[in-house]
C-alpha positions as CSV (number, residue, x, y, z in Angstrom):
1,M,-26.8,-36.9,-22.1
2,G,-24.6,-34.6,-23.4
3,I,-21.5,-33.0,-22.0
4,K,-21.9,-30.6,-18.9
5,N,-20.2,-27.1,-18.7
6,F,-19.3,-26.3,-15.1
7,Q,-18.3,-22.8,-16.1
8,G,-22.0,-21.4,-15.8
9,N,-24.3,-19.7,-18.2
10,H,-22.3,-17.0,-20.4
11,V,-24.3,-14.1,-21.8
12,G,-23.2,-13.3,-25.3
13,K,-20.8,-10.3,-26.0
14,E,-20.2,-9.4,-22.3
15,A,-19.1,-12.9,-21.2
16,A,-16.8,-12.9,-24.5
17,E,-15.1,-9.5,-22.9
18,A,-15.1,-11.3,-19.4
19,E,-12.9,-14.0,-20.9
20,K,-10.3,-11.4,-22.2
21,I,-9.7,-9.8,-18.6
22,T,-6.0,-9.7,-17.3
23,V,-4.2,-8.7,-14.6
24,R,-3.3,-5.5,-16.1
25,D,-6.8,-4.7,-16.2
26,F,-7.6,-4.9,-12.3
27,M,-4.0,-4.8,-10.5
28,T,-3.2,-1.7,-8.2
29,E,-0.6,0.5,-10.0
30,D,-0.4,3.0,-7.2
31,I,1.9,0.7,-4.5
32,T,4.4,1.4,-1.8
33,T,7.9,-0.2,-2.5
34,F,10.4,-0.5,-0.1
35,K,14.3,0.3,-0.9
36,K,17.1,-2.3,-0.4
37,G,18.8,-1.1,2.8
38,Q,15.9,0.7,4.4
39,P,15.8,0.2,7.7
40,I,13.3,-2.3,9.2
41,L,11.8,0.1,11.7
42,E,10.9,2.3,8.7
43,V,9.2,-0.2,7.0
44,M,7.1,-1.0,10.3
45,E,6.2,2.7,10.5
46,A,5.1,2.9,6.9
47,L,2.9,-0.4,7.2
48,V,1.4,0.9,10.2
49,K,0.9,4.6,9.1
50,L,-0.2,3.4,5.6
51,G,-2.5,0.7,6.7
52,I,-0.9,-1.9,4.6
53,S,0.2,-5.6,5.3
54,G,3.3,-5.5,3.1
55,G,5.0,-4.6,0.1
56,P,7.8,-5.0,-2.8
57,V,11.2,-4.3,-1.9
58,V,13.2,-2.9,-5.0
59,D,17.0,-2.1,-5.7
60,E,18.4,0.9,-7.0
61,D,17.4,0.3,-10.3
62,G,13.7,-0.5,-9.6
63,K,14.1,-4.3,-10.0
64,L,12.0,-6.3,-7.6
65,I,14.4,-8.2,-5.2
66,G,12.0,-9.2,-2.0
67,I,8.8,-8.8,-0.4
68,I,8.1,-7.6,3.2
69,S,5.1,-8.5,5.1
70,E,3.8,-7.9,8.3
71,G,4.4,-11.4,9.6
72,D,8.3,-10.8,8.4
73,C,8.6,-7.7,10.9
74,I,7.0,-9.4,13.6
75,K,9.5,-12.3,13.0
76,Q,12.1,-9.5,13.4
77,I,10.6,-8.2,16.6
78,S,10.6,-11.6,18.0
79,E,14.3,-12.3,17.2
80,S,15.1,-8.9,18.2
81,R,14.1,-9.8,22.1
82,Y,15.2,-13.5,21.8
83,Y,18.6,-12.6,20.7
84,N,18.9,-9.5,22.5
85,Q,19.8,-7.5,19.1
86,P,18.7,-3.8,18.5
87,M,16.3,-3.4,15.7
88,E,18.1,-0.2,14.7
89,A,20.8,-2.5,13.0
90,T,18.5,-4.2,10.7
91,N,17.5,-3.5,7.4
92,V,14.7,-4.8,5.2
93,E,16.8,-7.1,3.0
94,D,17.5,-9.1,6.3
95,Y,13.7,-10.3,6.8
96,M,12.1,-10.0,3.3
97,I,11.2,-13.0,1.1
98,K,13.7,-13.1,-1.4
99,N,12.4,-15.9,-3.5
100,V,9.2,-14.1,-4.6
101,E,6.7,-15.3,-6.9
102,T,5.6,-12.8,-9.6
103,V,2.5,-12.8,-12.1
104,D,2.9,-11.5,-15.8
105,P,0.1,-8.4,-16.5
106,D,-1.0,-10.6,-19.1
107,M,-2.3,-13.2,-16.9
108,H,-5.9,-14.3,-17.6
109,L,-8.2,-13.5,-14.2
110,F,-8.9,-17.1,-14.0
111,D,-5.4,-18.4,-14.1
112,L,-4.7,-15.8,-11.5
113,A,-7.4,-17.1,-9.4
114,N,-6.0,-20.6,-9.7
115,K,-2.5,-19.9,-8.8
116,F,-3.9,-17.8,-5.6
117,L,-5.5,-21.2,-4.7
118,T,-2.4,-23.4,-5.5
119,L,0.5,-21.3,-4.0
120,K,-1.8,-19.9,-0.8
121,I,-0.2,-16.4,-1.3
122,R,-2.3,-13.2,-0.6
123,R,-0.6,-10.8,-3.0
124,F,1.8,-11.1,-6.0
125,P,4.1,-8.5,-7.7
126,V,3.2,-7.7,-11.1
127,C,6.2,-7.5,-13.3
128,H,7.2,-6.7,-16.8
129,Q,11.0,-6.8,-18.0
130,N,12.0,-7.2,-14.5
131,K,10.4,-4.5,-13.1
132,I,7.3,-4.2,-10.7
133,I,4.6,-2.3,-12.6
134,G,1.7,-3.3,-10.1
135,L,0.6,-5.6,-7.3
136,V,-2.4,-8.1,-7.3
137,S,-4.1,-9.3,-4.4
138,Q,-6.9,-11.9,-3.4
139,K,-9.4,-8.7,-2.7
140,N,-8.6,-7.4,-6.3
141,V,-9.7,-11.0,-7.9
142,L,-12.7,-10.9,-5.6
143,K,-14.0,-7.6,-6.6
144,T,-13.5,-8.3,-10.4
145,A,-15.1,-11.5,-9.9
146,L,-18.1,-9.6,-8.3
147,A,-18.3,-7.0,-10.6
148,L,-18.4,-9.5,-13.6
149,H,-20.9,-12.0,-11.9
150,G,-23.1,-8.7,-11.8
151,H,-23.1,-8.1,-15.5
152,N,-21.8,-11.0,-17.4
153,W,-23.2,-14.2,-15.6
154,K,-26.8,-15.6,-14.9
155,S,-27.8,-16.4,-11.7
């Protein structure tokens, strides 16, 4: 009785290439960022207009300082009504998540998939030398895995 391999049956050269796929290969580079000091109402308008669920917040040097999501904005709406405070006086940094988990562009696809499972986060900013260079979501991983399955793994 031999050792079982639970990774599935790989197919030659194509499988070897699949093992080399990193975040850089499938991250989204065309991203919407928000700026420190930007009014929360502007952020909400952008999320709705662009049909996105959130985005990174950067300082004047382009360094990542947080991430804002629809949920963060909804929290602001709720607190605004509860505390009777005008939303116009609120900036993105008042509600953004400040302790942001990021990923390296050279992280392997399968390591990223595991990180999504472990941390239960929907998207990660991709940073290189403290600057954001892209965004990677669970959907990016799914699309890449489906493309690999069709070309590199036996069913």
